[in-house]
Amino acid sequence: MAQLILLPGKERSALKQRHPWLFAGSVGRLEGRARPGDTVEVLADNLRPLGRAAYSPQSQIRARFWTFDPEESVDDAFFKRRIAAAVARRQALPELRGQPGLRLIHAESDGLPGVIADQYGDTVVVQLTSAGADKWRKAIVAGLVKATGCARIYERSDSDVRGLEGLEPTTGWLHGEAPSMPLAIDENGVRLAVDIAGGHKTGFYLDQRDNRALLGQLAAGKEVLNCFSYTGGFSLQALAGGAAHVLSIDSSGPALAQARANLALNPQLPAARAEWQEADVFQALRDFRKDGRLFDLIVLDPPKFAPSAAHAERAARAYKDINLLGFRLLRPGGLLMTYSCSGGIGLELFQKIVAGAAHDAGRDARIVRRLAGAADHPVALNFPEGEYLKGLLVQVD
């Protein structure tokens, strides 16, 4: 096994913080030969063993730790153990038992860097974003089948981040065959179709499950504006909660078409109270401002504006702009549910951005609740850089 030897003083993050990433600037030399995705021994400059990691020569993240135990073998049995532990972690939480839509593996937070796995009924969708995860595809699939008993596994390894690892996009069935009927899940009493082949991420945003339920509890009698509505998860929960009217805006025509189809799956919901608008959200909100239109409850759930800390400044301006527009469209006493999934924007910075937007909008506002991802989307204490959901429920005077 090849050895990755660090520069002097660069072992601190691995020894003390157990951070799973080793950046190129921390690496002194590679002794031996290693191909992309191969497991290498990581050593401090004094040759003290630090653990074993997946090597990625084309990425600025030169290696991702599989284990901080220098004696632990990284083999098929390793992935079987890690996957079984991740699945058991979810099964141990009462609120997740029986959920038809569930995140099974959350990459670094489950000790499996570059591995995402979501379950929709008897179908699992896996996304492999690192060279190491790609290398162990067969073992990961076998571990998922063993741990879940799923009927089929579909791969959605088509995110842009694979390019940074020197990997090509790849999609398709890895286990079992395509289902005879379109996939759908029941979430908080609402039926939702899931497009695992063409939808965002693995087909759906499972991390917002609890926040969609909260919106349903808040929506009774309110005029709701759902921005970046995608396939209507928030919108349908608002209707189920008794909203007087729900306007959903997204720039994607196909996403809105799926949202309408999702509404049709729920004949118990008042379809006449739903309005769908294909538009640029920023421009639509400016137009509402000019027209003097106001809302009781606004949801801002944009795509990530900052894929990394290097994009944080530009992203902060975008978050400031969209929240400023949102605050200006709220009636007195209105509520703003605002989110960020950008890895480059932490919760503390996001809160400052939202506070600044409220100030510039001339609104007195207070945080009613901090909002996070669902229980099946954990955040590792040693890995705060992940693209974890951060949100705020804010009320204005």
Tab-separated table of N, CA and C in Angstrom, residues 63-161:
chain	number	residue	atom	x	y	z
A	63	ALA	N	-6.841	13.620	-0.394
A	63	ALA	CA	-7.223	12.334	0.190
A	63	ALA	C	-8.380	12.542	1.159
A	64	ARG	N	-9.235	11.533	1.244
A	64	ARG	CA	-10.359	11.535	2.182
A	64	ARG	C	-10.236	10.311	3.087
A	65	PHE	N	-10.212	10.546	4.385
A	65	PHE	CA	-10.004	9.460	5.334
A	65	PHE	C	-11.192	8.500	5.326
A	66	TRP	N	-10.880	7.228	5.180
A	66	TRP	CA	-11.859	6.188	5.464
A	66	TRP	C	-11.865	5.878	6.952
A	67	THR	N	-10.680	5.841	7.538
A	67	THR	CA	-10.559	5.472	8.944
A	67	THR	C	-9.342	6.157	9.552
A	68	PHE	N	-9.465	6.520	10.830
A	68	PHE	CA	-8.331	7.080	11.568
A	68	PHE	C	-7.622	5.993	12.371
A	69	ASP	N	-8.010	4.761	12.180
A	69	ASP	CA	-7.335	3.620	12.798
A	69	ASP	C	-6.343	3.058	11.782
A	70	PRO	N	-5.043	3.242	12.008
A	70	PRO	CA	-4.043	2.783	11.036
A	70	PRO	C	-4.061	1.285	10.791
A	71	GLU	N	-4.696	0.518	11.694
A	71	GLU	CA	-4.712	-0.934	11.565
A	71	GLU	C	-5.986	-1.455	10.913
A	72	GLU	N	-6.969	-0.606	10.696
A	72	GLU	CA	-8.245	-1.069	10.150
A	72	GLU	C	-8.144	-1.274	8.635
A	73	SER	N	-8.543	-2.427	8.177
A	73	SER	CA	-8.509	-2.734	6.747
A	73	SER	C	-9.687	-2.080	6.045
A	74	VAL	N	-9.415	-1.528	4.875
A	74	VAL	CA	-10.475	-0.963	4.031
A	74	VAL	C	-10.743	-1.981	2.931
A	75	ASP	N	-11.812	-2.761	3.133
A	75	ASP	CA	-12.140	-3.837	2.217
A	75	ASP	C	-13.659	-3.962	2.135
A	76	ASP	N	-14.148	-5.002	1.488
A	76	ASP	CA	-15.590	-5.179	1.355
A	76	ASP	C	-16.277	-5.208	2.719
A	77	ALA	N	-15.658	-5.879	3.678
A	77	ALA	CA	-16.241	-5.984	5.011
A	77	ALA	C	-16.322	-4.625	5.690
A	78	PHE	N	-15.357	-3.757	5.414
A	78	PHE	CA	-15.372	-2.403	5.978
A	78	PHE	C	-16.627	-1.661	5.543
A	79	PHE	N	-16.938	-1.721	4.246
A	79	PHE	CA	-18.109	-1.002	3.743
A	79	PHE	C	-19.408	-1.635	4.232
A	80	LYS	N	-19.416	-2.926	4.383
A	80	LYS	CA	-20.598	-3.592	4.928
A	80	LYS	C	-20.869	-3.098	6.347
A	81	ARG	N	-19.798	-2.968	7.159
A	81	ARG	CA	-19.954	-2.499	8.542
A	81	ARG	C	-20.412	-1.042	8.582
A	82	ARG	N	-19.764	-0.191	7.801
A	82	ARG	CA	-20.093	1.233	7.840
A	82	ARG	C	-21.523	1.484	7.355
A	83	ILE	N	-21.926	0.795	6.304
A	83	ILE	CA	-23.276	0.983	5.769
A	83	ILE	C	-24.316	0.456	6.753
A	84	ALA	N	-24.056	-0.697	7.331
A	84	ALA	CA	-24.991	-1.247	8.316
A	84	ALA	C	-25.139	-0.310	9.506
A	85	ALA	N	-24.044	0.308	9.935
A	85	ALA	CA	-24.094	1.235	11.062
A	85	ALA	C	-24.899	2.479	10.708
A	86	ALA	N	-24.745	2.977	9.486
A	86	ALA	CA	-25.494	4.165	9.053
A	86	ALA	C	-26.989	3.879	9.009
A	87	VAL	N	-27.350	2.736	8.471
A	87	VAL	CA	-28.769	2.362	8.397
A	87	VAL	C	-29.343	2.186	9.801
A	88	ALA	N	-28.593	1.547	10.688
A	88	ALA	CA	-29.052	1.344	12.059
A	88	ALA	C	-29.233	2.672	12.780
A	89	ARG	N	-28.393	3.654	12.458
A	89	ARG	CA	-28.499	4.983	13.069
A	89	ARG	C	-29.868	5.595	12.800
A	90	ARG	N	-30.373	5.415	11.590
A	90	ARG	CA	-31.696	5.953	11.236
A	90	ARG	C	-32.807	5.131	11.878
A	91	GLN	N	-32.641	3.829	11.873
A	91	GLN	CA	-33.673	2.962	12.440
A	91	GLN	C	-33.840	3.176	13.939
A	92	ALA	N	-32.816	3.710	14.588
A	92	ALA	CA	-32.882	3.929	16.031
A	92	ALA	C	-33.720	5.143	16.399
A	93	LEU	N	-34.025	6.005	15.431
A	93	LEU	CA	-34.800	7.214	15.705
A	93	LEU	C	-36.275	6.954	15.454
A	94	PRO	N	-37.124	7.095	16.467
A	94	PRO	CA	-38.546	6.775	16.300
A	94	PRO	C	-39.220	7.545	15.175
A	95	GLU	N	-38.844	8.814	14.984
A	95	GLU	CA	-39.507	9.622	13.963
A	95	GLU	C	-39.182	9.190	12.537
A	96	LEU	N	-38.166	8.335	12.396
A	96	LEU	CA	-37.791	7.881	11.057
A	96	LEU	C	-38.326	6.485	10.721
A	97	ARG	N	-38.827	5.793	11.703
A	97	ARG	CA	-39.318	4.443	11.436
A	97	ARG	C	-40.552	4.495	10.553
A	98	GLY	N	-40.517	3.714	9.492
A	98	GLY	CA	-41.646	3.680	8.574
A	98	GLY	C	-41.665	4.797	7.550
A	99	GLN	N	-40.667	5.692	7.578
A	99	GLN	CA	-40.622	6.754	6.573
A	99	GLN	C	-40.306	6.138	5.207
A	100	PRO	N	-41.141	6.374	4.192
A	100	PRO	CA	-40.863	5.796	2.872
A	100	PRO	C	-39.743	6.508	2.130
A	101	GLY	N	-39.470	7.768	2.495
A	101	GLY	CA	-38.371	8.505	1.905
A	101	GLY	C	-37.363	8.834	2.979
A	102	LEU	N	-36.107	8.402	2.804
A	102	LEU	CA	-35.146	8.446	3.904
A	102	LEU	C	-33.724	8.533	3.375
A	103	ARG	N	-32.908	9.384	3.997
A	103	ARG	CA	-31.478	9.357	3.675
A	103	ARG	C	-30.803	8.289	4.518
A	104	LEU	N	-30.180	7.343	3.842
A	104	LEU	CA	-29.507	6.238	4.532
A	104	LEU	C	-28.056	6.554	4.848
A	105	ILE	N	-27.372	7.201	3.908
A	105	ILE	CA	-25.947	7.493	4.084
A	105	ILE	C	-25.703	8.944	3.720
A	106	HIS	N	-25.045	9.664	4.632
A	106	HIS	CA	-24.763	11.075	4.431
A	106	HIS	C	-23.255	11.313	4.437
A	107	ALA	N	-22.565	10.645	3.525
A	107	ALA	CA	-21.155	10.906	3.229
A	107	ALA	C	-20.284	10.966	4.488
A	108	GLU	N	-19.516	12.071	4.623
A	108	GLU	CA	-18.576	12.192	5.733
A	108	GLU	C	-19.234	12.035	7.098
A	109	SER	N	-20.492	12.460	7.219
A	109	SER	CA	-21.175	12.363	8.514
A	109	SER	C	-21.393	10.922	8.940
A	110	ASP	N	-21.336	9.987	7.999
A	110	ASP	CA	-21.468	8.565	8.314
A	110	ASP	C	-20.156	7.817	8.100
A	111	GLY	N	-19.056	8.564	7.999
A	111	GLY	CA	-17.762	7.919	7.826
A	111	GLY	C	-17.561	7.305	6.462
A	112	LEU	N	-18.314	7.796	5.465
A	112	LEU	CA	-18.216	7.277	4.098
A	112	LEU	C	-18.104	8.449	3.117
A	113	PRO	N	-16.939	9.104	3.065
A	113	PRO	CA	-16.777	10.285	2.220
A	113	PRO	C	-17.144	10.017	0.763
A	114	GLY	N	-17.961	10.912	0.213
A	114	GLY	CA	-18.333	10.805	-1.195
A	114	GLY	C	-19.487	9.862	-1.468
A	115	VAL	N	-20.123	9.317	-0.429
A	115	VAL	CA	-21.219	8.366	-0.615
A	115	VAL	C	-22.516	8.967	-0.077
A	116	ILE	N	-23.489	9.138	-0.966
A	116	ILE	CA	-24.840	9.540	-0.589
A	116	ILE	C	-25.781	8.422	-1.017
A	117	ALA	N	-26.712	8.054	-0.145
A	117	ALA	CA	-27.705	7.047	-0.504
A	117	ALA	C	-29.052	7.432	0.093
A	118	ASP	N	-30.055	7.561	-0.757
A	118	ASP	CA	-31.419	7.872	-0.349
A	118	ASP	C	-32.331	6.714	-0.706
A	119	GLN	N	-33.284	6.425	0.166
A	119	GLN	CA	-34.216	5.330	-0.073
A	119	GLN	C	-35.619	5.868	-0.299
A	120	TYR	N	-36.252	5.402	-1.371
A	120	TYR	CA	-37.642	5.719	-1.674
A	120	TYR	C	-38.391	4.382	-1.775
A	121	GLY	N	-39.050	4.003	-0.695
A	121	GLY	CA	-39.713	2.705	-0.689
A	121	GLY	C	-38.705	1.589	-0.821
A	122	ASP	N	-38.872	0.736	-1.821
A	122	ASP	CA	-37.947	-0.381	-2.006
A	122	ASP	C	-36.846	-0.059	-3.000
A	123	THR	N	-36.676	1.226	-3.319
A	123	THR	CA	-35.643	1.674	-4.257
A	123	THR	C	-34.637	2.564	-3.540
A	124	VAL	N	-33.357	2.298	-3.757
A	124	VAL	CA	-32.287	3.127	-3.206
A	124	VAL	C	-31.586	3.836	-4.358
A	125	VAL	N	-31.333	5.126	-4.164
A	125	VAL	CA	-30.588	5.915	-5.144
A	125	VAL	C	-29.258	6.294	-4.513
A	126	VAL	N	-28.175	5.963	-5.193
A	126	VAL	CA	-26.843	6.208	-4.651
A	126	VAL	C	-26.120	7.229	-5.521
A	127	GLN	N	-25.369	8.102	-4.861
A	127	GLN	CA	-24.566	9.109	-5.554
A	127	GLN	C	-23.141	9.002	-5.037
A	128	LEU	N	-22.199	8.781	-5.940
A	128	LEU	CA	-20.792	8.613	-5.587
A	128	LEU	C	-20.021	9.798	-6.155
A	129	THR	N	-19.486	10.642	-5.281
A	129	THR	CA	-18.907	11.910	-5.735
A	129	THR	C	-17.396	12.001	-5.580
A	130	SER	N	-16.760	10.977	-5.052
A	130	SER	CA	-15.305	11.018	-4.862
A	130	SER	C	-14.655	9.823	-5.540
A	131	ALA	N	-13.351	9.951	-5.769
A	131	ALA	CA	-12.618	8.864	-6.417
A	131	ALA	C	-12.650	7.596	-5.581
A	132	GLY	N	-12.565	7.744	-4.260
A	132	GLY	CA	-12.598	6.572	-3.398
A	132	GLY	C	-13.940	5.869	-3.436
A	133	ALA	N	-15.019	6.651	-3.366
A	133	ALA	CA	-16.352	6.050	-3.426
A	133	ALA	C	-16.565	5.360	-4.762
A	134	ASP	N	-16.097	5.982	-5.821
A	134	ASP	CA	-16.242	5.399	-7.148
A	134	ASP	C	-15.499	4.062	-7.245
A	135	LYS	N	-14.354	4.000	-6.627
A	135	LYS	CA	-13.532	2.794	-6.662
A	135	LYS	C	-14.234	1.618	-5.981
A	136	TRP	N	-15.001	1.912	-4.926
A	136	TRP	CA	-15.623	0.860	-4.130
A	136	TRP	C	-17.106	0.700	-4.446
A	137	ARG	N	-17.509	1.042	-5.662
A	137	ARG	CA	-18.919	1.001	-6.067
A	137	ARG	C	-19.568	-0.366	-5.764
A	138	LYS	N	-18.930	-1.451	-6.190
A	138	LYS	CA	-19.527	-2.779	-6.010
A	138	LYS	C	-19.709	-3.123	-4.542
A	139	ALA	N	-18.736	-2.789	-3.720
A	139	ALA	CA	-18.842	-3.079	-2.290
A	139	ALA	C	-19.944	-2.245	-1.647
A	140	ILE	N	-20.084	-0.996	-2.089
A	140	ILE	CA	-21.119	-0.119	-1.546
A	140	ILE	C	-22.506	-0.641	-1.920
A	141	VAL	N	-22.666	-1.059	-3.155
A	141	VAL	CA	-23.952	-1.614	-3.587
A	141	VAL	C	-24.279	-2.881	-2.795
A	142	ALA	N	-23.309	-3.761	-2.648
A	142	ALA	CA	-23.542	-4.998	-1.900
A	142	ALA	C	-23.916	-4.696	-0.449
A	143	GLY	N	-23.254	-3.698	0.146
A	143	GLY	CA	-23.561	-3.328	1.518
A	143	GLY	C	-24.959	-2.764	1.666
A	144	LEU	N	-25.396	-1.973	0.691
A	144	LEU	CA	-26.747	-1.412	0.733
A	144	LEU	C	-27.812	-2.494	0.592
A	145	VAL	N	-27.578	-3.426	-0.316
A	145	VAL	CA	-28.535	-4.519	-0.496
A	145	VAL	C	-28.636	-5.339	0.785
A	146	LYS	N	-27.479	-5.616	1.395
A	146	LYS	CA	-27.457	-6.412	2.622
A	146	LYS	C	-28.168	-5.700	3.768
A	147	ALA	N	-27.930	-4.401	3.914
A	147	ALA	CA	-28.451	-3.657	5.059
A	147	ALA	C	-29.927	-3.309	4.929
A	148	THR	N	-30.412	-3.161	3.691
A	148	THR	CA	-31.784	-2.676	3.494
A	148	THR	C	-32.729	-3.711	2.905
A	149	GLY	N	-32.194	-4.703	2.183
A	149	GLY	CA	-33.047	-5.647	1.465
A	149	GLY	C	-33.797	-5.001	0.321
A	150	CYS	N	-33.284	-3.890	-0.194
A	150	CYS	CA	-33.968	-3.149	-1.257
A	150	CYS	C	-34.077	-3.983	-2.533
A	151	ALA	N	-35.081	-3.667	-3.329
A	151	ALA	CA	-35.304	-4.394	-4.577
A	151	ALA	C	-34.405	-3.911	-5.699
A	152	ARG	N	-33.978	-2.652	-5.611
A	152	ARG	CA	-33.221	-2.073	-6.721
A	152	ARG	C	-32.386	-0.899	-6.240
A	153	ILE	N	-31.302	-0.632	-6.970
A	153	ILE	CA	-30.435	0.515	-6.682
A	153	ILE	C	-30.136	1.239	-7.991
A	154	TYR	N	-30.362	2.534	-7.990
A	154	TYR	CA	-30.091	3.372	-9.161
A	154	TYR	C	-28.974	4.345	-8.813
A	155	GLU	N	-28.043	4.544	-9.739
A	155	GLU	CA	-26.927	5.454	-9.507
A	155	GLU	C	-27.192	6.801	-10.168
A	156	ARG	N	-27.005	7.878	-9.377
A	156	ARG	CA	-27.118	9.239	-9.885
A	156	ARG	C	-25.806	9.991	-9.635
A	157	SER	N	-24.725	9.436	-10.122
A	157	SER	CA	-23.419	10.077	-9.938
A	157	SER	C	-23.166	11.043	-11.097
A	158	ASP	N	-23.951	12.118	-11.125
A	158	ASP	CA	-23.853	13.076	-12.227
A	158	ASP	C	-23.672	14.502	-11.740
A	159	SER	N	-23.210	14.678	-10.502
A	159	SER	CA	-22.996	16.027	-9.980
A	159	SER	C	-21.680	16.598	-10.515
A	160	ASP	N	-21.608	17.918	-10.549
A	160	ASP	CA	-20.428	18.589	-11.090
A	160	ASP	C	-19.164	18.285	-10.299
A	161	VAL	N	-19.306	17.984	-9.017
A	161	VAL	CA	-18.136	17.778	-8.171
A	161	VAL	C	-17.305	16.583	-8.640
